[in-house]
mmCIF file of C-alpha atoms in Angstrom:
data_model
loop_
_atom_site.group_PDB
_atom_site.id
_atom_site.type_symbol
_atom_site.label_atom_id
_atom_site.label_comp_id
_atom_site.label_asym_id
_atom_site.label_seq_id
_atom_site.Cartn_x
_atom_site.Cartn_y
_atom_site.Cartn_z
ATOM 1 C CA UNK A 509 -0.014 3.511 -26.768
ATOM 2 C CA UNK A 510 0.755 4.205 -23.114
ATOM 3 C CA UNK A 511 -2.866 5.017 -22.301
ATOM 4 C CA UNK A 512 -4.097 1.708 -23.735
ATOM 5 C CA UNK A 513 -1.491 -0.248 -21.829
ATOM 6 C CA UNK A 514 -2.300 1.505 -18.553
ATOM 7 C CA UNK A 515 -6.025 0.905 -18.981
ATOM 8 C CA UNK A 516 -5.308 -2.778 -19.608
ATOM 9 C CA UNK A 517 -3.111 -2.856 -16.501
ATOM 10 C CA UNK A 518 -5.955 -1.445 -14.440
ATOM 11 C CA UNK A 519 -8.252 -4.218 -15.639
ATOM 12 C CA UNK A 520 -5.661 -6.817 -14.666
ATOM 13 C CA UNK A 521 -5.146 -5.211 -11.249
ATOM 14 C CA UNK A 522 -8.866 -5.095 -10.549
ATOM 15 C CA UNK A 523 -9.127 -8.808 -11.296
ATOM 16 C CA UNK A 524 -5.875 -10.202 -9.906
ATOM 17 C CA UNK A 525 -4.176 -7.398 -8.004
ATOM 18 C CA UNK A 526 -4.296 -9.396 -4.785
ATOM 19 C CA UNK A 527 -1.651 -11.760 -6.173
ATOM 20 C CA UNK A 528 0.774 -8.964 -7.043
ATOM 21 C CA UNK A 529 3.870 -9.222 -4.863
ATOM 22 C CA UNK A 530 7.643 -9.442 -4.869
ATOM 23 C CA UNK A 531 9.540 -8.761 -8.069
ATOM 24 C CA UNK A 532 6.341 -8.374 -10.104
ATOM 25 C CA UNK A 533 5.213 -5.613 -7.782
ATOM 26 C CA UNK A 534 8.544 -3.821 -8.204
ATOM 27 C CA UNK A 535 8.301 -3.975 -12.025
ATOM 28 C CA UNK A 536 4.760 -2.592 -12.092
ATOM 29 C CA UNK A 537 5.474 0.204 -9.614
ATOM 30 C CA UNK A 538 8.693 1.272 -11.343
ATOM 31 C CA UNK A 539 6.838 1.408 -14.666
ATOM 32 C CA UNK A 540 4.217 3.682 -13.121
ATOM 33 C CA UNK A 541 7.014 5.850 -11.713
ATOM 34 C CA UNK A 542 8.498 6.343 -15.161
ATOM 35 C CA UNK A 543 5.118 7.501 -16.478
ATOM 36 C CA UNK A 544 4.542 9.974 -13.644
ATOM 37 C CA UNK A 545 6.317 12.825 -15.389
ATOM 38 C CA UNK A 546 8.341 13.638 -12.298
ATOM 39 C CA UNK A 547 12.108 14.020 -12.264
ATOM 40 C CA UNK A 548 12.666 11.827 -9.191
ATOM 41 C CA UNK A 549 12.761 8.482 -10.971
ATOM 42 C CA UNK A 550 15.216 7.654 -13.742
ATOM 43 C CA UNK A 551 15.225 4.435 -15.696
ATOM 44 C CA UNK A 552 18.253 3.928 -17.883
ATOM 45 C CA UNK A 553 17.617 4.314 -21.608
ATOM 46 C CA UNK A 554 14.273 6.053 -21.106
ATOM 47 C CA UNK A 555 15.955 9.215 -19.855
ATOM 48 C CA UNK A 556 15.842 10.697 -23.359
ATOM 49 C CA UNK A 557 12.021 10.752 -23.291
ATOM 50 C CA UNK A 558 10.554 13.837 -21.650
ATOM 51 C CA UNK A 559 7.319 12.710 -20.018
ATOM 52 C CA UNK A 560 6.776 15.999 -18.227
ATOM 53 C CA UNK A 561 5.232 17.562 -21.356
ATOM 54 C CA UNK A 562 1.519 18.192 -21.713
ATOM 55 C CA UNK A 563 1.174 15.288 -24.158
ATOM 56 C CA UNK A 564 1.911 12.842 -21.325
ATOM 57 C CA UNK A 565 -0.511 14.411 -18.830
ATOM 58 C CA UNK A 566 -3.315 11.928 -19.509
ATOM 59 C CA UNK A 567 -0.959 8.943 -19.256
ATOM 60 C CA UNK A 568 0.341 10.281 -15.939
ATOM 61 C CA UNK A 569 -3.212 10.583 -14.592
ATOM 62 C CA UNK A 570 -4.073 6.982 -15.552
ATOM 63 C CA UNK A 571 -0.777 5.726 -14.096
ATOM 64 C CA UNK A 572 -1.559 7.442 -10.804
ATOM 65 C CA UNK A 573 -4.997 5.796 -10.707
ATOM 66 C CA UNK A 574 -3.257 2.421 -10.988
ATOM 67 C CA UNK A 575 -0.860 3.294 -8.159
ATOM 68 C CA UNK A 576 -3.724 4.468 -5.980
ATOM 69 C CA UNK A 577 -5.567 1.209 -6.695
ATOM 70 C CA UNK A 578 -2.535 -0.803 -5.560
ATOM 71 C CA UNK A 579 -2.006 1.215 -2.383
ATOM 72 C CA UNK A 580 -5.669 1.510 -1.380
ATOM 73 C CA UNK A 581 -6.969 -1.951 -2.231
ATOM 74 C CA UNK A 582 -4.040 -4.331 -2.139
ATOM 75 C CA UNK A 583 -1.677 -2.946 0.481
ATOM 76 C CA UNK A 584 -4.324 -2.443 3.169
ATOM 77 C CA UNK A 585 -4.558 -6.131 4.192
ATOM 78 C CA UNK A 586 -0.809 -6.360 4.614
ATOM 79 C CA UNK A 587 -0.743 -4.858 8.084
ATOM 80 C CA UNK A 588 -3.308 -7.382 9.362
ATOM 81 C CA UNK A 589 -2.265 -10.440 7.420
ATOM 82 C CA UNK A 590 1.458 -10.181 6.831
ATOM 83 C CA UNK A 591 1.269 -12.860 4.138
ATOM 84 C CA UNK A 592 1.000 -10.321 1.323
ATOM 85 C CA UNK A 593 3.396 -7.789 2.860
ATOM 86 C CA UNK A 594 6.246 -6.865 0.473
ATOM 87 C CA UNK A 595 9.092 -8.372 2.438
ATOM 88 C CA UNK A 596 11.897 -7.144 0.230
ATOM 89 C CA UNK A 597 13.333 -3.708 0.874
ATOM 90 C CA UNK A 598 13.325 -2.994 -2.867
ATOM 91 C CA UNK A 599 9.556 -3.498 -3.147
ATOM 92 C CA UNK A 600 8.836 -1.206 -0.207
ATOM 93 C CA UNK A 601 11.209 1.450 -1.475
ATOM 94 C CA UNK A 602 9.789 1.216 -5.011
ATOM 95 C CA UNK A 603 6.299 2.088 -3.741
ATOM 96 C CA UNK A 604 7.575 5.061 -1.766
ATOM 97 C CA UNK A 605 9.721 6.249 -4.684
ATOM 98 C CA UNK A 606 6.677 6.060 -6.942
ATOM 99 C CA UNK A 607 4.702 8.286 -4.555
ATOM 100 C CA UNK A 608 7.545 10.809 -4.535
ATOM 101 C CA UNK A 609 7.772 10.713 -8.315
ATOM 102 C CA UNK A 610 4.083 11.597 -8.624
ATOM 103 C CA UNK A 611 4.553 14.198 -5.893
ATOM 104 C CA UNK A 612 7.204 15.921 -8.008
ATOM 105 C CA UNK A 613 5.186 15.597 -11.205
ATOM 106 C CA UNK A 614 4.227 18.949 -12.712
ATOM 107 C CA UNK A 615 1.125 17.667 -14.520
ATOM 108 C CA UNK A 616 -1.487 18.102 -11.787
ATOM 109 C CA UNK A 617 -1.098 19.720 -8.371
ATOM 110 C CA UNK A 618 -3.915 17.602 -6.916
ATOM 111 C CA UNK A 619 -2.053 14.429 -7.882
ATOM 112 C CA UNK A 620 1.031 15.718 -6.096
ATOM 113 C CA UNK A 621 -0.900 16.524 -2.938
ATOM 114 C CA UNK A 622 -2.690 13.163 -2.957
ATOM 115 C CA UNK A 623 0.599 11.287 -3.320
ATOM 116 C CA UNK A 624 1.925 13.092 -0.232
ATOM 117 C CA UNK A 625 -1.059 11.832 1.740
ATOM 118 C CA UNK A 626 -0.337 8.323 0.464
ATOM 119 C CA UNK A 627 3.134 8.478 2.018
ATOM 120 C CA UNK A 628 1.562 9.104 5.416
ATOM 121 C CA UNK A 629 -0.902 6.247 4.863
ATOM 122 C CA UNK A 630 1.947 3.880 4.031
ATOM 123 C CA UNK A 631 3.792 4.885 7.195
ATOM 124 C CA UNK A 632 0.617 4.308 9.194
ATOM 125 C CA UNK A 633 0.095 0.843 7.709
ATOM 126 C CA UNK A 634 3.677 -0.297 8.193
ATOM 127 C CA UNK A 635 5.296 1.652 11.041
ATOM 128 C CA UNK A 636 8.520 -0.348 11.165
ATOM 129 C CA UNK A 637 11.689 1.713 11.688
ATOM 130 C CA UNK A 638 12.843 1.113 8.117
ATOM 131 C CA UNK A 639 9.578 2.309 6.596
ATOM 132 C CA UNK A 640 9.348 5.345 8.878
ATOM 133 C CA UNK A 641 12.876 6.425 8.003
ATOM 134 C CA UNK A 642 12.112 6.047 4.308
ATOM 135 C CA UNK A 643 8.848 7.994 4.526
ATOM 136 C CA UNK A 644 10.478 10.863 6.409
ATOM 137 C CA UNK A 645 13.309 11.038 3.867
ATOM 138 C CA UNK A 646 10.801 11.117 0.983
ATOM 139 C CA UNK A 647 8.759 13.857 2.673
ATOM 140 C CA UNK A 648 11.985 15.811 3.188
ATOM 141 C CA UNK A 649 12.608 15.641 -0.543
ATOM 142 C CA UNK A 650 9.108 16.919 -1.338
ATOM 143 C CA UNK A 651 9.351 19.620 1.335
ATOM 144 C CA UNK A 652 11.951 21.364 -0.862
ATOM 145 C CA UNK A 653 9.834 21.345 -4.034
ATOM 146 C CA UNK A 654 9.704 24.511 -6.110
ATOM 147 C CA UNK A 655 5.899 24.714 -5.729
ATOM 148 C CA UNK A 656 4.714 26.305 -2.500
ATOM 149 C CA UNK A 657 1.582 24.119 -2.259
ATOM 150 C CA UNK A 658 3.609 20.910 -2.423
ATOM 151 C CA UNK A 659 6.190 22.222 0.045
ATOM 152 C CA UNK A 660 3.619 23.297 2.589
ATOM 153 C CA UNK A 661 1.645 20.062 2.341
ATOM 154 C CA UNK A 662 4.845 18.013 2.712
ATOM 155 C CA UNK A 663 5.980 19.974 5.768
ATOM 156 C CA UNK A 664 2.610 19.618 7.477
ATOM 157 C CA UNK A 665 2.483 15.896 6.649
ATOM 158 C CA UNK A 666 6.039 15.335 7.885
ATOM 159 C CA UNK A 667 5.388 16.888 11.281
ATOM 160 C CA UNK A 668 1.993 15.194 11.588
ATOM 161 C CA UNK A 669 3.731 11.893 10.917
ATOM 162 C CA UNK A 670 6.368 12.621 13.567
ATOM 163 C CA UNK A 671 3.780 13.712 16.129
ATOM 164 C CA UNK A 672 1.481 10.773 15.386
ATOM 165 C CA UNK A 673 4.160 8.070 15.373
ATOM 166 C CA UNK A 674 6.771 9.643 17.646
ATOM 167 C CA UNK A 675 5.873 7.294 20.496
ATOM 168 C CA UNK A 676 7.402 4.453 18.479
ATOM 169 C CA UNK A 677 10.697 6.231 17.755
ATOM 170 C CA UNK A 678 13.908 4.943 19.261
ATOM 171 C CA UNK A 679 16.598 7.291 20.543
ATOM 172 C CA UNK A 680 18.580 6.876 17.314
ATOM 173 C CA UNK A 681 15.488 7.597 15.241
ATOM 174 C CA UNK A 682 14.842 10.786 17.187
ATOM 175 C CA UNK A 683 18.431 11.904 16.704
ATOM 176 C CA UNK A 684 18.206 11.282 12.959
ATOM 177 C CA UNK A 685 14.759 12.869 12.721
ATOM 178 C CA UNK A 686 15.673 16.111 14.484
ATOM 179 C CA UNK A 687 19.179 16.566 13.101
ATOM 180 C CA UNK A 688 19.204 15.137 9.584
ATOM 181 C CA UNK A 689 15.538 15.457 8.657
ATOM 182 C CA UNK A 690 14.163 18.589 10.343
ATOM 183 C CA UNK A 691 17.069 20.901 11.147
ATOM 184 C CA UNK A 692 19.574 20.163 8.404
ATOM 185 C CA UNK A 693 17.210 18.345 6.058
ATOM 186 C CA UNK A 694 14.553 21.002 5.483
ATOM 187 C CA UNK A 695 14.916 24.085 7.694
ATOM 188 C CA UNK A 696 18.486 24.910 6.721
ATOM 189 C CA UNK A 697 17.731 24.476 3.021
ATOM 190 C CA UNK A 698 14.555 26.558 3.321
ATOM 191 C CA UNK A 699 16.484 29.359 4.982
ATOM 192 C CA UNK A 700 19.118 29.232 2.244
ATOM 193 C CA UNK A 701 16.459 29.231 -0.486
ATOM 194 C CA UNK A 702 14.691 32.207 1.090
ATOM 195 C CA UNK A 703 17.947 34.133 1.417
ATOM 196 C CA UNK A 704 18.770 33.286 -2.186
ATOM 197 C CA UNK A 705 15.507 34.749 -3.454
ATOM 198 C CA UNK A 706 16.100 37.817 -1.288
ATOM 199 C CA UNK A 707 19.551 38.267 -2.836
ATOM 200 C CA UNK A 708 18.093 37.966 -6.334
ATOM 201 C CA UNK A 709 15.498 40.620 -5.528
ATOM 202 C CA UNK A 710 18.185 42.884 -4.080
ATOM 203 C CA UNK A 711 20.319 42.565 -7.220
ATOM 204 C CA UNK A 712 17.306 43.359 -9.368
ATOM 205 C CA UNK A 713 16.583 46.478 -7.315
ATOM 206 C CA UNK A 714 20.209 47.590 -7.548
ATOM 207 C CA UNK A 715 20.152 47.184 -11.313
ATOM 208 C CA UNK A 716 17.121 49.459 -11.459
ATOM 209 C CA UNK A 717 18.701 52.254 -9.406
ATOM 210 C CA UNK A 718 19.675 54.097 -12.560
ATOM 211 C CA UNK A 719 16.061 54.233 -13.691
ATOM 212 C CA UNK A 720 14.201 57.470 -13.245
ATOM 213 C CA UNK A 721 11.075 56.014 -11.696
ATOM 214 C CA UNK A 722 11.162 53.531 -8.826
ATOM 215 C CA UNK A 723 8.461 50.920 -8.217
ATOM 216 C CA UNK A 724 7.476 50.082 -4.641
ATOM 217 C CA UNK A 725 6.550 46.455 -3.968
ATOM 218 C CA UNK A 726 3.659 46.070 -1.542
ATOM 219 C CA UNK A 727 4.168 43.705 1.380
ATOM 220 C CA UNK A 728 1.124 41.630 0.330
ATOM 221 C CA UNK A 729 2.747 40.600 -2.943
ATOM 222 C CA UNK A 730 3.138 36.816 -3.104
ATOM 223 C CA UNK A 731 6.803 36.752 -4.024
ATOM 224 C CA UNK A 732 9.073 33.693 -4.059
ATOM 225 C CA UNK A 733 10.788 34.907 -0.900
ATOM 226 C CA UNK A 734 7.477 35.267 0.914
ATOM 227 C CA UNK A 735 6.422 31.779 -0.161
ATOM 228 C CA UNK A 736 9.630 30.263 1.226
ATOM 229 C CA UNK A 737 9.141 32.312 4.385
ATOM 230 C CA UNK A 738 5.642 30.871 4.787
ATOM 231 C CA UNK A 739 6.981 27.333 4.418
ATOM 232 C CA UNK A 740 9.672 28.010 7.009
ATOM 233 C CA UNK A 741 7.011 29.324 9.392
ATOM 234 C CA UNK A 742 5.137 26.026 9.022
ATOM 235 C CA UNK A 743 8.345 24.157 9.838
ATOM 236 C CA UNK A 744 8.889 26.255 12.971
ATOM 237 C CA UNK A 745 5.296 25.665 14.079
ATOM 238 C CA UNK A 746 5.731 21.955 13.472
ATOM 239 C CA UNK A 747 8.917 21.894 15.531
ATOM 240 C CA UNK A 748 6.978 23.579 18.334
ATOM 241 C CA UNK A 749 4.447 20.724 18.244
ATOM 242 C CA UNK A 750 7.202 18.135 18.469
ATOM 243 C CA UNK A 751 9.012 19.818 21.367
ATOM 244 C CA UNK A 752 5.810 20.474 23.268
ATOM 245 C CA UNK A 753 4.887 16.785 23.179
ATOM 246 C CA UNK A 754 8.207 14.969 23.294
ATOM 247 C CA UNK A 755 10.873 17.182 24.889
ATOM 248 C CA UNK A 756 10.771 15.553 28.339
ATOM 249 C CA UNK A 757 10.876 12.091 26.791
ATOM 250 C CA UNK A 758 13.736 13.080 24.490
ATOM 251 C CA UNK A 759 15.738 14.481 27.387
ATOM 252 C CA UNK A 760 15.187 11.394 29.512
ATOM 253 C CA UNK A 761 16.020 8.957 26.714
ATOM 254 C CA UNK A 762 19.137 10.783 25.565
ATOM 255 C CA UNK A 763 20.504 10.972 29.122
ATOM 256 C CA UNK A 764 19.809 7.284 29.751
ATOM 257 C CA UNK A 765 21.581 6.259 26.552
ATOM 258 C CA UNK A 766 24.541 8.495 27.383
ATOM 259 C CA UNK A 767 24.866 7.053 30.903
ATOM 260 C CA UNK A 768 24.689 3.446 29.740
ATOM 261 C CA UNK A 769 27.056 3.984 26.844
ATOM 262 C CA UNK A 770 30.582 2.655 27.289
ATOM 263 C CA UNK A 771 31.989 5.680 25.475
ATOM 264 C CA UNK A 772 30.103 8.162 27.688
ATOM 265 C CA UNK A 773 29.602 10.395 24.706
ATOM 266 C CA UNK A 774 27.986 13.793 25.013
ATOM 267 C CA UNK A 775 24.204 13.862 25.006
ATOM 268 C CA UNK A 776 23.238 14.455 21.379
ATOM 269 C CA UNK A 777 20.238 16.525 22.424
ATOM 270 C CA UNK A 778 22.570 19.242 23.726
ATOM 271 C CA UNK A 779 24.007 19.981 20.287
ATOM 272 C CA UNK A 780 20.552 19.703 18.726
ATOM 273 C CA UNK A 781 19.128 22.091 21.316
ATOM 274 C CA UNK A 782 21.835 24.663 20.570
ATOM 275 C CA UNK A 783 21.089 24.397 16.862
ATOM 276 C CA UNK A 784 17.356 24.900 17.450
ATOM 277 C CA UNK A 785 18.035 28.039 19.496
ATOM 278 C CA UNK A 786 20.489 29.351 16.905
ATOM 279 C CA UNK A 787 18.072 28.811 14.038
ATOM 280 C CA UNK A 788 15.213 30.403 15.981
ATOM 281 C CA UNK A 789 17.359 33.422 16.817
ATOM 282 C CA UNK A 790 18.374 33.771 13.159
ATOM 283 C CA UNK A 791 14.692 33.855 12.192
ATOM 284 C CA UNK A 792 14.026 36.553 14.792
ATOM 285 C CA UNK A 793 16.899 38.691 13.506
ATOM 286 C CA UNK A 794 16.130 38.279 9.822
ATOM 287 C CA UNK A 795 15.872 41.498 7.846
ATOM 288 C CA UNK A 796 12.695 42.540 6.120
ATOM 289 C CA UNK A 797 9.486 44.416 6.688
ATOM 290 C CA UNK A 798 6.002 42.951 6.984
ATOM 291 C CA UNK A 799 6.897 40.232 4.478
ATOM 292 C CA UNK A 800 8.956 38.412 7.119
ATOM 293 C CA UNK A 801 6.903 39.439 10.171
ATOM 294 C CA UNK A 802 5.279 36.015 10.595
ATOM 295 C CA UNK A 803 8.673 34.342 10.409
ATOM 296 C CA UNK A 804 10.141 36.591 13.099
ATOM 297 C CA UNK A 805 7.131 36.026 15.347
ATOM 298 C CA UNK A 806 7.410 32.262 14.860
ATOM 299 C CA UNK A 807 11.069 32.466 15.860
ATOM 300 C CA UNK A 808 10.180 34.367 19.042
ATOM 301 C CA UNK A 809 7.471 31.854 19.928
ATOM 302 C CA UNK A 810 9.840 28.922 19.424
ATOM 303 C CA UNK A 811 12.495 30.503 21.661
ATOM 304 C CA UNK A 812 9.801 31.156 24.281
ATOM 305 C CA UNK A 813 8.652 27.554 24.094
ATOM 306 C CA UNK A 814 12.237 26.327 24.465
ATOM 307 C CA UNK A 815 12.562 28.407 27.621
ATOM 308 C CA UNK A 816 9.327 27.003 28.991
ATOM 309 C CA UNK A 817 9.930 23.306 28.324
ATOM 310 C CA UNK A 818 13.517 23.432 29.595
ATOM 311 C CA UNK A 819 12.785 25.277 32.844
ATOM 312 C CA UNK A 820 12.557 23.430 36.155
ATOM 313 C CA UNK A 821 8.791 23.817 36.436
ATOM 314 C CA UNK A 822 8.267 22.622 32.869
ATOM 315 C CA UNK A 823 5.689 23.599 30.295
ATOM 316 C CA UNK A 824 2.851 23.092 32.777
ATOM 317 C CA UNK A 825 3.871 26.160 34.760
ATOM 318 C CA UNK A 826 3.491 28.357 31.699
ATOM 319 C CA UNK A 827 -0.089 27.197 31.147
ATOM 320 C CA UNK A 828 -1.269 28.068 34.668
ATOM 321 C CA UNK A 829 -3.613 31.002 34.877
ATOM 322 C CA UNK A 830 -1.959 34.062 36.374
ATOM 323 C CA UNK A 831 -3.689 35.536 39.398
ATOM 324 C CA UNK A 832 -4.075 39.277 39.377
ATOM 325 C CA UNK A 833 -4.677 41.096 42.635
ATOM 326 C CA UNK A 834 -7.538 43.600 42.936
ATOM 327 C CA UNK A 835 -8.068 46.652 45.157
ATOM 328 C CA UNK A 836 -4.406 47.575 44.768
ATOM 329 C CA UNK A 837 -2.769 50.900 43.904
ATOM 330 C CA UNK A 838 0.696 52.371 43.770
ATOM 331 C CA UNK A 839 1.387 54.801 46.611
ATOM 332 C CA UNK A 840 4.787 56.456 46.705
ATOM 333 C CA UNK A 841 6.217 53.895 44.354
ATOM 334 C CA UNK A 842 4.978 50.950 46.434
ATOM 335 C CA UNK A 843 2.054 48.630 45.714
ATOM 336 C CA UNK A 844 -0.409 48.742 48.593
ATOM 337 C CA UNK A 845 -3.806 47.301 49.338
ATOM 338 C CA UNK A 846 -6.763 49.652 49.272
ATOM 339 C CA UNK A 847 -9.542 48.797 51.745
#
């Protein structure tokens, strides 16, 4: 059975896992991906087997233990040694795909959350541009999961990864990160998903108009729309962290690249900045009552931050303590000192 084979694989890994590399590593990791029960990985003729059922839950748990053993014990020396580093792109991508597959698995929410943390660990161990781009794309995929816990964890991990490793990003990486990953990769899809759930709720309410008794939905109800709104709030907060730390560097780098470019193309940050302001303004103007209050407030705070970081004095001026005069009163419409 699958459980027996996976237990035997664990014994082999514990004894000789240090020699696992190259094509053999790809085969083992892809096999574990198939047994994850997630819908991210597909393997030819095995597509007719549904491993997302409860009967495969135990096999998925054992498979994840094997993956965790590989990542924790046998990939750690790679950053220091480089002799055991998977040099092929397929091996590196197979490991990341396996993490995503377990992240999308419906068997155990804790397994999904742990696999998201493993993506960050892999990016930390091997922070080459290729690996970072792959990790961010995988986190983007998980950030649109149908489970709120997985979405929120993925969003927080994505922005923590960007903030922690942003110093190593090139100008092209920043352009791809902000435009394709953050703005159009997750935030636009989250907004569409939230609006879609709102439309479904509206249609359901309209279909019930003919009923004699109406049911009021309290704002504290954890609806699908509210869950998507919460995830979008986390994305807005994360974008605030990125802009607060890296805006000046982004502006300087993008201008330098534009000036030294033979084509003298427009600074990409300008279009990105307009899109950030537009998306923030859309969040502020979104309809709804207390269910969307946090989202509207997050939009206001992001617009305020954009105004602060882009002003001449910079963000530092906004953090200075304001001095309030004392012994003052208004006399005849004018502010005068009282002695």
